[in-house]
Coordinates of C-alpha atoms in Angstrom, one line a residue:
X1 CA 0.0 0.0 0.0
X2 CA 1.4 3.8 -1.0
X3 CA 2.0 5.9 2.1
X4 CA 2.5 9.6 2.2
X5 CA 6.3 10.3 2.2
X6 CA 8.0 12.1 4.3
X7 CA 6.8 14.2 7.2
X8 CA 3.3 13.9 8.7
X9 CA 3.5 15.6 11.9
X10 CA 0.8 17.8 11.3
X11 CA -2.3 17.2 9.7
X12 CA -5.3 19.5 8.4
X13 CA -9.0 17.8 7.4
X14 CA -11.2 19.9 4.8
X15 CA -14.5 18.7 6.2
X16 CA -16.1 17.7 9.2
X17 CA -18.4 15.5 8.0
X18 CA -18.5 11.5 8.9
X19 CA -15.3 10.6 6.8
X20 CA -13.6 13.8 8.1
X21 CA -14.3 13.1 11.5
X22 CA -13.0 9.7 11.0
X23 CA -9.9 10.4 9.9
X24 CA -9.4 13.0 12.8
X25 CA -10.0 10.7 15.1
X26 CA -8.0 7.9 13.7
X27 CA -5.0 9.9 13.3
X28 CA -4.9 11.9 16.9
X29 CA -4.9 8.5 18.3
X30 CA -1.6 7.9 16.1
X31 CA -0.1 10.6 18.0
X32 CA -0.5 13.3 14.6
X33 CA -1.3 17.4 15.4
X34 CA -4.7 17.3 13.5
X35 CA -6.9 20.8 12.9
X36 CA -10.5 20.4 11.2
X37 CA -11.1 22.7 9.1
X38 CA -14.9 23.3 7.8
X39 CA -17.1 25.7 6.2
X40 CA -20.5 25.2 8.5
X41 CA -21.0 26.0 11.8
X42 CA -20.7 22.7 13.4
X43 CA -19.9 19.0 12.4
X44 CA -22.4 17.0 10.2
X45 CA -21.3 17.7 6.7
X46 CA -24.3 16.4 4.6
X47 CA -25.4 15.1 8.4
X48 CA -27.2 18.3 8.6
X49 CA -30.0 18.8 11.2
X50 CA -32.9 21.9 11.3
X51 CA -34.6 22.5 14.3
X52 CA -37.4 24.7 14.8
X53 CA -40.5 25.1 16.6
X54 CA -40.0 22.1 19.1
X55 CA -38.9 19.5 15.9
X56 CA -35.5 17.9 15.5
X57 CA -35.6 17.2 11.1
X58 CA -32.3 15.1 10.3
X59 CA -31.7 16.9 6.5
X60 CA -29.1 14.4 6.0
X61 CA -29.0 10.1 6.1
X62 CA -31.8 8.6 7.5
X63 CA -30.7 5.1 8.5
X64 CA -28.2 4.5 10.5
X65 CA -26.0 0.5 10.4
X66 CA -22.8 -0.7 11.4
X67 CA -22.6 1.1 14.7
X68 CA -19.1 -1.3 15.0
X69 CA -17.6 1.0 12.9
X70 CA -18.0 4.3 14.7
X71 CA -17.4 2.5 18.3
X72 CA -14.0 0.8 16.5
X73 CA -13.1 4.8 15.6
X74 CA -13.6 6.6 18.6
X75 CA -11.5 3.5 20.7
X76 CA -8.5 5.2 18.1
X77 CA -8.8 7.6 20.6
X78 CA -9.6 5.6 23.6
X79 CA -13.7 6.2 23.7
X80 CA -16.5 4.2 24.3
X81 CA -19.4 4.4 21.7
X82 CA -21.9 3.6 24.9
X83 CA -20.2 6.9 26.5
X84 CA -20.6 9.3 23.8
X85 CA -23.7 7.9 22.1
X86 CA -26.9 6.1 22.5
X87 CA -28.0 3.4 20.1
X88 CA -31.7 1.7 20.7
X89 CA -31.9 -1.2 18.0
X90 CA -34.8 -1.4 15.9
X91 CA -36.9 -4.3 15.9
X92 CA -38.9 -3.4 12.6
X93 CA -35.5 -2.4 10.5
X94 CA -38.6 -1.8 8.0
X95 CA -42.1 -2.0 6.8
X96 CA -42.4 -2.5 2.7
X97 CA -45.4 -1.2 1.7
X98 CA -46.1 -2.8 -1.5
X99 CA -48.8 -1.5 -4.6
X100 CA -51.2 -4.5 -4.2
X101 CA -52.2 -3.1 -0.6
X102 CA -49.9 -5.9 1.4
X103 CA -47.2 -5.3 3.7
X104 CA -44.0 -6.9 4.9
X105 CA -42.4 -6.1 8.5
X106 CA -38.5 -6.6 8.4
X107 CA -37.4 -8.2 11.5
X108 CA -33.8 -8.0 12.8
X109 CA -34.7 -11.4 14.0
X110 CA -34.6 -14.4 11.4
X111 CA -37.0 -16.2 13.1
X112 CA -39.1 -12.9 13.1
X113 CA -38.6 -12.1 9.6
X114 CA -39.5 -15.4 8.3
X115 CA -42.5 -15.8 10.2
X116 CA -43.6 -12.6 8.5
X117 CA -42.5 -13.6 5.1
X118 CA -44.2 -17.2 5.5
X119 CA -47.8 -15.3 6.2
X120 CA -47.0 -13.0 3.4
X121 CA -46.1 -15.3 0.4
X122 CA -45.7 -18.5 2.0
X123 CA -42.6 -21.0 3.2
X124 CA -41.3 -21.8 0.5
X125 CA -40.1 -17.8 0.3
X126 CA -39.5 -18.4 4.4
X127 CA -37.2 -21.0 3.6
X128 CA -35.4 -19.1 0.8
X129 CA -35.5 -16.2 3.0
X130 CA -33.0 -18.0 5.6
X131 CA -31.1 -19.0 2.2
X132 CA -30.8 -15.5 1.1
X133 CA -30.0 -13.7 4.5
X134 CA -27.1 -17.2 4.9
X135 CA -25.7 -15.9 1.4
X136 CA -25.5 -12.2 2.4
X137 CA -23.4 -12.6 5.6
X138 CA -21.0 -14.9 3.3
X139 CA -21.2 -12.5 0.2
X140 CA -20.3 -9.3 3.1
X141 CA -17.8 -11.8 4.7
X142 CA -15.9 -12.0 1.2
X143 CA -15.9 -8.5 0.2
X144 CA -15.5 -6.5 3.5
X145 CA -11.9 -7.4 4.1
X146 CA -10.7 -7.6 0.2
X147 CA -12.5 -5.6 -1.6
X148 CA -14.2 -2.7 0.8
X149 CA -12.0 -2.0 4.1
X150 CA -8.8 -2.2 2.2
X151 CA -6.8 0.6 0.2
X152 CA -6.7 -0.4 -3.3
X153 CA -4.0 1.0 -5.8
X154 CA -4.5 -1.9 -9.0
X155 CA -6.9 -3.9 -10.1
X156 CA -4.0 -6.6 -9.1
X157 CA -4.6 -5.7 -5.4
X158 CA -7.9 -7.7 -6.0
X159 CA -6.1 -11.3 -6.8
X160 CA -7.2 -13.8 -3.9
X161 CA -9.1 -16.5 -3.4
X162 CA -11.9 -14.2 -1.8
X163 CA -12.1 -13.1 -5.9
X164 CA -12.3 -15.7 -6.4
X165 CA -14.7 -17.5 -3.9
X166 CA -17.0 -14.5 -4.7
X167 CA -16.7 -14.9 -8.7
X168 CA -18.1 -18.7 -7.7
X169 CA -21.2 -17.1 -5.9
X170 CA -22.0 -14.5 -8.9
X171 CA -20.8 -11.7 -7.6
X172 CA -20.3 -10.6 -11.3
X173 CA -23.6 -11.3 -12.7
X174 CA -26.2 -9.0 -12.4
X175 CA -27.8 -8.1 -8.9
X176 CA -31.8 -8.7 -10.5
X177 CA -30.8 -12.2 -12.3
X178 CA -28.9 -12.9 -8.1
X179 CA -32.1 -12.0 -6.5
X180 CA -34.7 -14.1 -8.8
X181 CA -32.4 -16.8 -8.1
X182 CA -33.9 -17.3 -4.7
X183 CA -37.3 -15.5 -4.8
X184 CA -40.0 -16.1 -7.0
X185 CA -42.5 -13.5 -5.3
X186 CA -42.2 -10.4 -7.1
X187 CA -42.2 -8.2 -3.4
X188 CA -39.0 -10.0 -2.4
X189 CA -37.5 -9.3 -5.3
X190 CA -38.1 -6.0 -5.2
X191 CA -37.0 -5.7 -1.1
X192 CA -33.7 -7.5 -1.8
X193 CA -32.7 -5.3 -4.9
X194 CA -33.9 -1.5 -4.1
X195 CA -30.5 -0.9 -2.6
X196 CA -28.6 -0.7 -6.0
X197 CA -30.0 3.0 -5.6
X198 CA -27.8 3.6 -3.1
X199 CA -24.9 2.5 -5.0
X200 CA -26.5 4.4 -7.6
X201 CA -27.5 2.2 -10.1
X202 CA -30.4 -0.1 -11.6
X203 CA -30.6 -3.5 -10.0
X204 CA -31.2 -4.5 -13.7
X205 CA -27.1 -3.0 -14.5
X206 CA -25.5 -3.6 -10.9
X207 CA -23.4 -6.2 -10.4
X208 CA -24.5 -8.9 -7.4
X209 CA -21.5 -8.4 -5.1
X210 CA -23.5 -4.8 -4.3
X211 CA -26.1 -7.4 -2.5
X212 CA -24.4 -6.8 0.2
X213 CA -25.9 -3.2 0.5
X214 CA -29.2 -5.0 1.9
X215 CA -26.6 -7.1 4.6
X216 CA -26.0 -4.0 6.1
X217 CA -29.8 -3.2 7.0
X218 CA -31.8 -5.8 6.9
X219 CA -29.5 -8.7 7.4
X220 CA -27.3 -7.2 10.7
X221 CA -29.9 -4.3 11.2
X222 CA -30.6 -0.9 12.2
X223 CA -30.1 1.0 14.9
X224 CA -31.8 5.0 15.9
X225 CA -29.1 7.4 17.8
X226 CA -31.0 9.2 20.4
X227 CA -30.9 12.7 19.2
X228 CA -31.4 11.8 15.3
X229 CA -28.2 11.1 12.9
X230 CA -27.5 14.2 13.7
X231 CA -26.5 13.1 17.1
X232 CA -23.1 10.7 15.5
X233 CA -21.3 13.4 14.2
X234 CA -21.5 16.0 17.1
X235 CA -20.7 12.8 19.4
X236 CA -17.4 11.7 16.8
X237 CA -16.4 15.6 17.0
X238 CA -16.6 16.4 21.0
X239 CA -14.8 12.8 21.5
X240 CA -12.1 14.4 18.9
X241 CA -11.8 17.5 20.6
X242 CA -11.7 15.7 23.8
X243 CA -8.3 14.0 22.3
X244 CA -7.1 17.2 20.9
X245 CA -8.4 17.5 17.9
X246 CA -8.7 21.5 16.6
X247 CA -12.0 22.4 15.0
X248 CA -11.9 25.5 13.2
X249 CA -15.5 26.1 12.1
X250 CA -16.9 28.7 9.7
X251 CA -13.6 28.8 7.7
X252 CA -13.9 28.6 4.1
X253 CA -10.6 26.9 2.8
X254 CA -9.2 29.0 -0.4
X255 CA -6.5 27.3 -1.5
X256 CA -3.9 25.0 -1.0
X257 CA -0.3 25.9 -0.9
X258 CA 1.9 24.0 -2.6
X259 CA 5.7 23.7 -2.8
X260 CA 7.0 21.5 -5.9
X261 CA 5.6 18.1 -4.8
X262 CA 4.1 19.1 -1.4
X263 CA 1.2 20.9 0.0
X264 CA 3.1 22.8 2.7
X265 CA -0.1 24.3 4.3
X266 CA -4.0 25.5 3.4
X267 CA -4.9 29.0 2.8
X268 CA -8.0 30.2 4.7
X269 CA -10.3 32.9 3.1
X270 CA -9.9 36.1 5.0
X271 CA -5.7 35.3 4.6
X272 CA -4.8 32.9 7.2
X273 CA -2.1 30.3 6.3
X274 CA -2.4 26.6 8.4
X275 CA 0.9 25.1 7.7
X276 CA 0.6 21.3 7.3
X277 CA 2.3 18.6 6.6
X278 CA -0.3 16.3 5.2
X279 CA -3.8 17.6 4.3
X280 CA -6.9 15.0 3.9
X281 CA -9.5 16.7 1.4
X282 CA -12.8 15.2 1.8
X283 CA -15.1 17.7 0.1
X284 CA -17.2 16.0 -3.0
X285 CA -15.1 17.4 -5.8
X286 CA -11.9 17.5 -4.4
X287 CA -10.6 18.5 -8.2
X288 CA -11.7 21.6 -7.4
X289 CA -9.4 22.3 -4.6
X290 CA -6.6 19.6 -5.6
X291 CA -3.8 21.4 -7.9
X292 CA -3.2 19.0 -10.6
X293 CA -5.4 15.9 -9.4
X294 CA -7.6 14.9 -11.7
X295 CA -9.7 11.6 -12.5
X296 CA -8.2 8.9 -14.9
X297 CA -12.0 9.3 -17.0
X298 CA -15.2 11.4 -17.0
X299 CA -17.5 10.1 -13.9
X300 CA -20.7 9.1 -14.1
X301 CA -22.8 9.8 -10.8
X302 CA -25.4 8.3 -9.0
X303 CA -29.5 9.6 -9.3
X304 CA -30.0 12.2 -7.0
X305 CA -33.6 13.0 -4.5
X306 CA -36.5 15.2 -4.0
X307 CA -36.3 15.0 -0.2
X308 CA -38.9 16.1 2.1
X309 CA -38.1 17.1 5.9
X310 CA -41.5 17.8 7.7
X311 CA -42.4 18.8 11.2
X312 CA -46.7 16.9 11.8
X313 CA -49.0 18.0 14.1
X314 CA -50.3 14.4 14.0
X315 CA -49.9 11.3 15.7
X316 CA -49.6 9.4 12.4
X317 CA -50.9 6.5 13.9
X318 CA -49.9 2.8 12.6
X319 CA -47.1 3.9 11.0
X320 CA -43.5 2.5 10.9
X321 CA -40.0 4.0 12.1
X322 CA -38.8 3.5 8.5
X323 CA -40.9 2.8 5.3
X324 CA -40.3 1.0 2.0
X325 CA -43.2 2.2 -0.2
X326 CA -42.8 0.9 -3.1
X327 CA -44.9 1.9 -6.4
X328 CA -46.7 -0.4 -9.1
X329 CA -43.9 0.6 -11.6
X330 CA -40.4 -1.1 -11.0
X331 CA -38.0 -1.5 -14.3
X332 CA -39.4 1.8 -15.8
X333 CA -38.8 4.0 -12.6
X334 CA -35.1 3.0 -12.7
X335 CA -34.9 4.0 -16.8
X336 CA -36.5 7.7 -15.6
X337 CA -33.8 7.8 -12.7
X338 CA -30.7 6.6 -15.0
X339 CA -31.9 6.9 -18.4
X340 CA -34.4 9.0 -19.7
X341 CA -34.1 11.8 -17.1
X342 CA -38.2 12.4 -15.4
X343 CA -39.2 12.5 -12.4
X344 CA -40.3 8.6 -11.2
X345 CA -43.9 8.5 -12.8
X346 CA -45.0 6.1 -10.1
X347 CA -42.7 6.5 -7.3
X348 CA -41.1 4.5 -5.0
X349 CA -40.1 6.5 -1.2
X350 CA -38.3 5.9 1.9
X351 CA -40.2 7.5 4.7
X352 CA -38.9 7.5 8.0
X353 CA -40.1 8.5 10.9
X354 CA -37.9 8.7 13.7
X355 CA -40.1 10.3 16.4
X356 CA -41.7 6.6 16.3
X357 CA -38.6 5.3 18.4
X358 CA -37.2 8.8 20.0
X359 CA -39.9 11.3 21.3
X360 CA -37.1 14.2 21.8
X361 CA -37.8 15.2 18.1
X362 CA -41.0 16.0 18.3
X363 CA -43.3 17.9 20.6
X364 CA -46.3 15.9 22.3
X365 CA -48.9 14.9 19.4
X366 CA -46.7 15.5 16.7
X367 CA -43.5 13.9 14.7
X368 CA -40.7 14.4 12.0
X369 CA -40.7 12.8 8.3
X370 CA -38.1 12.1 6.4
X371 CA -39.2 11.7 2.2
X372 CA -36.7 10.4 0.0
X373 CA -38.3 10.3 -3.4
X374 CA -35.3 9.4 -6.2
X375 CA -35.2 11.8 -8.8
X376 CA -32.8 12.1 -11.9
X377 CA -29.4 14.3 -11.2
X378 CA -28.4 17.1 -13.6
X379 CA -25.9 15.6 -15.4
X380 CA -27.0 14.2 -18.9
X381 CA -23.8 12.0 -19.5
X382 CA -25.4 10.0 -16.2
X383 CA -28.9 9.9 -17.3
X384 CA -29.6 13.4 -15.8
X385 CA -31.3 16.2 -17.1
X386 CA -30.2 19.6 -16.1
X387 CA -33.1 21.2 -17.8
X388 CA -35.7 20.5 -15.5
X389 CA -36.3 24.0 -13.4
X390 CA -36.9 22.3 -9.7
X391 CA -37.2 25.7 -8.4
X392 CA -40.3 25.7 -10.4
X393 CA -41.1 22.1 -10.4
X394 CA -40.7 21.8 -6.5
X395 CA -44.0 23.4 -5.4
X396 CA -45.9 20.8 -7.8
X397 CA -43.8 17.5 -6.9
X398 CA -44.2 18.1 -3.4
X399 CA -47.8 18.0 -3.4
X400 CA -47.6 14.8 -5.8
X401 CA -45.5 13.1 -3.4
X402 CA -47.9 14.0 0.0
X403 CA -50.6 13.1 -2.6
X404 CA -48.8 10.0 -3.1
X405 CA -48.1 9.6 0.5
X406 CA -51.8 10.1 1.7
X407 CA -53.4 7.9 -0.7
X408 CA -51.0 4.7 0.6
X409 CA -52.3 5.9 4.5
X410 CA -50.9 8.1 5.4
X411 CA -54.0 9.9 5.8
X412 CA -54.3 13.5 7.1
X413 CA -50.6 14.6 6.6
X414 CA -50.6 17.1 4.4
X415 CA -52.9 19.3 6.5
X416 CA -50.8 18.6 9.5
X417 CA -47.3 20.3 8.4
X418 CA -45.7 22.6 10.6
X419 CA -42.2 23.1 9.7
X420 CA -41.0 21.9 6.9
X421 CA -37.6 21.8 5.0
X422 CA -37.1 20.7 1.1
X423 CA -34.0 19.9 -0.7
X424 CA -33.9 18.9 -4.5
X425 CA -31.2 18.2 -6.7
X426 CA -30.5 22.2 -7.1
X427 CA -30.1 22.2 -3.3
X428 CA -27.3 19.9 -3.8
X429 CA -25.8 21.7 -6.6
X430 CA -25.4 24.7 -4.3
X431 CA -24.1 23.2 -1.8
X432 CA -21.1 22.0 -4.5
X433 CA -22.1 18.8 -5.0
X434 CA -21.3 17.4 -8.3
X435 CA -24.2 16.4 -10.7
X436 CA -26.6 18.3 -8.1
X437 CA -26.7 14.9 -5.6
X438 CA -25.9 14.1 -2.5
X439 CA -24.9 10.5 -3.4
X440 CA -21.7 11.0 -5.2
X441 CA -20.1 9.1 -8.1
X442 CA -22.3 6.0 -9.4
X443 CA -20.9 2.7 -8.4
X444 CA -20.7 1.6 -12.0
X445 CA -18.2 -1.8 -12.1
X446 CA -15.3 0.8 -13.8
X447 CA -16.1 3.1 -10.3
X448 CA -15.8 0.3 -7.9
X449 CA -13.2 -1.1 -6.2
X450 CA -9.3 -0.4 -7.4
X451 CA -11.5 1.4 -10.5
X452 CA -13.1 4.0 -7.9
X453 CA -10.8 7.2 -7.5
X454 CA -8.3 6.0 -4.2
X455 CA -8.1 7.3 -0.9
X456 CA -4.1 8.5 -2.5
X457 CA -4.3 9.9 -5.8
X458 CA -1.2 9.5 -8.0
X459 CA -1.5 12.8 -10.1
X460 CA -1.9 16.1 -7.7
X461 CA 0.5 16.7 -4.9
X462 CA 2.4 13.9 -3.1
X463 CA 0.7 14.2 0.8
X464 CA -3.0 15.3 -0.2
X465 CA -4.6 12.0 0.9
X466 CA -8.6 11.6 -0.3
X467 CA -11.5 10.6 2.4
X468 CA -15.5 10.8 1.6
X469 CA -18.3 9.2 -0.8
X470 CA -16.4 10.2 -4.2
X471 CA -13.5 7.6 -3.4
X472 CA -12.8 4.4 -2.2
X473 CA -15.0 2.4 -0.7
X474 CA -18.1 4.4 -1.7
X475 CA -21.4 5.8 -0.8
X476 CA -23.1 5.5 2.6
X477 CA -22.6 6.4 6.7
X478 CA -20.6 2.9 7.0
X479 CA -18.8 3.7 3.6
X480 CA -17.8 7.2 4.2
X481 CA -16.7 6.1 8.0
X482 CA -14.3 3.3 6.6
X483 CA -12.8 6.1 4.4
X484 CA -12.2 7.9 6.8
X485 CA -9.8 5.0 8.4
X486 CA -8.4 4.0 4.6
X487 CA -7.5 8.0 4.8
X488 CA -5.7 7.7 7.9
X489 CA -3.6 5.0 7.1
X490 CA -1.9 6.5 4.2
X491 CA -0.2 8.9 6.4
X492 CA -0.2 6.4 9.3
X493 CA 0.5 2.9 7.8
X494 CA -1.9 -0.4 7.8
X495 CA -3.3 -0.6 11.1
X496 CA -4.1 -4.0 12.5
X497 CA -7.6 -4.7 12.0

């Protein structure tokens, strides 16, 4: 594995979001000088969090998995994740609201889950329910030490018997033809192959090895932070600034300074020089603060979301801390989001409601939503379209999404909102987000792996190390988080796992 060269006694992180904040914390516990350097007011990064009138509205992820992860970074620095953070499990990971009027219940317990799955569509689907959730652990088992929590400089890096174990299990085929393998009721299907959005592609182009997506939430489960997501980064960045970590919020970083080879320190707007020996950049299009790094070929990104943050004055009654709804349409709503560029025609949306499990968000009678409605991204060469006007579109969409929402029951919400926040794919675009999406480069096979852009670029200077959803592993809180510890250990060497 490359290393930085050369000195790395002192460190400076653009970003305090989740990879940033990993990497701080990984490398104070190495003993390195580390300052934070970020733009907002606080920690979060794309973790955002509004609160007004009494609600707590989490603008940023809405599920939360592999709490291992954070714990194993904050003991860099000699924490306890039960310390800094509390965690209630959920026992309904999630309900799948399907068109025909049925619903599923995802249990973090097998024996739970299959129950529910043998009332729903019988045992033979129980049975290749256990099958499926059996194949997922060994699928994550394969890839998590070769192929995700590993820097990777070649495609040559790859060469293993895990390759080849997972090449065996169709890792390589396509993630649809994996999942019909085992299901032949349409609603699995659908359950088990949804994730590919959040690797950014159609389960009809993924490959199967990004089956593990669904290991990560409905096969080892998902936990609520008390406090909402917003709650893991403000608890990674006090346990950082505990250790010695410096946090310079509301600093804008200008430029880099760089000395032949070297970045010898970053440039603050407003004049003020941080000298540096190593800086991790972990904004979304680090080319745009990197002298001379650039990627090997033009990147294709992932879809990006209307999503919908709303304060209710309602109980809500019967509903679920996180919702699958899923619409008639399937194939055709991933050709709008990848191909063609519209709006889903019959949408799909992840509702969550975290005021079901933690009644700190909300005041008495009322709770927070979270809508996440896919939509297409504005970049054509990705299946975008960056002529549609959302600031003009959002007014209309949002009321076809509540309408949506209230005529699969959840009655009465539309009447209800309070408070409400709404970002769309312009949002994103403001906030410098490439492609106007919060969900970074697509993993397309020639994006994944040794093929994604790694944590240490070989063009740009020599001790700029990479760390966030644009480069190795990928997209996602657990994703972002490993970065953070494959950022680290180019400037710190492997670390024992």
């Amino acid at each position: 594995m490359r290393t930085v060269p050369g000195a790395t006694d002192r460190v400076v992180v653009v970003g305090a979001g989740l990879a940033g904040l990993a990497t701080a914390l990984r490398l104070r516990g190495a003993g390195r000088e580390v300052t934070v350097v970020e733009r907002g007011d606080g920690p979060g990064g794309r973790a955002g969090v509004v609160a007004r009138d009494g609600y707590v509205l989490d603008t940023g992820p809405s599920v939360f998995t592999a709490p291992d992860l954070v714990a194993d970074t904050l003991a860099a620095v000699g924490e306890r994740l039960e310390d800094r953070l509390e965690l209630v499990p959920l026992e309904t990971t999630y309900r799948a609201q399907f068109a025909d009027g049925s619903h599923l219940d995802v249990h973090a317990d097998v024996d739970a889950f299959a129950a529910e799955v043998e009332a729903l569509a019988g045992p033979t689907e129980a049975a290749a329910l256990r099958r499926y959730l059996a194949d997922l652990a060994e699928l994550y088992r394969l890839q998590l030490t070769t192929f995700i929590d590993r820097n990777l400089d070649t495609p040559l890096d790859l060469l293993g018997p895990e390759l080849w174990a997972l090449a065996r299990r169709g890792g390589f085929g396509r993630l649809s033809s994996h999942v019909d393998r085992f299901f032949a009721d349409d609603r699995l299907r659908r359950l088990f192959s949804f994730q590919a959005l959040y690797a950014g592609v159609s389960p009809f182009r993924a490959i199967a090895a990004y089956a593990v997506i669904a290991q990560l939430d409905i096969g080892a489960g998902v936990w609520h932070p008390v406090g909402g997501i917003g709650a893991v980064p403000r608890a990674m960045a006090a346990a950082a600034a505990d250790a010695g970590v410096v946090f310079r919020y509301g600093a804008t970083v200008e430029q880099l300074d760089v000395r032949g080879r070297r970045v010898t320190g970053v440039c603050l707007e407003g004049g003020e020089r941080l000298p540096a020996d190593a800086v991790v950049v972990t904004t979304d299009v680090p080319e745009r603060l990197v002298p001379g790094f650039s990627r090997l070929r033009r990147p294709t990104y992932s879809p990006s979301c209307v999503a919908l943050h709303l304060g209710v004055r309602d109980a809500l009654p019967g509903q679920a801390h996180h919702t699958i709804s899923f619409g008639a349409a399937w194939e055709q709503v991933f050709d709008e989001l990848t191909r063609t560029g519209r709006p889903m025609s019959d949408p799909s949306l992840l509702v969550s409601m975290p005021s079901h499990t933690d009644r700190s968000l909300a005041p008495d009678g009322g709770q927070v939503l979270s809508v996440v409605a896919p939509a297409p991204n504005l970049d054509p060469r990705s299946g975008g379209n960056p002529g549609i006007d959302w600031d003009a579109l959002t007014p209309r969409y949002r009321e076809e999404v509540l309408g949506t929402l209230e005529a699969r029951g959840w009655t009465g919400l539309t009447d209800a909102i309070e408070v409400e926040h709404v970002d769309t794919p312009l949002t994103w675009a403001r906030q410098g987000m490439a492609a106007g999406t919060p969900f970074a480069l697509a993993h397309t096979f020639g994006q994944t792996g040794p093929f994604r852009t790694p944590t240490l670029p070989r063009r740009g200077p020599e001790n700029v190390v990479l760390a966030g959803s644009s480069v190795q592993p990928g997209v996602g809180v657990p994703m972002v988080v490993i970065s953070g510890r494959l950022a680290a250990e180019r400037i710190t060497g492997p670390v024992p796992r």
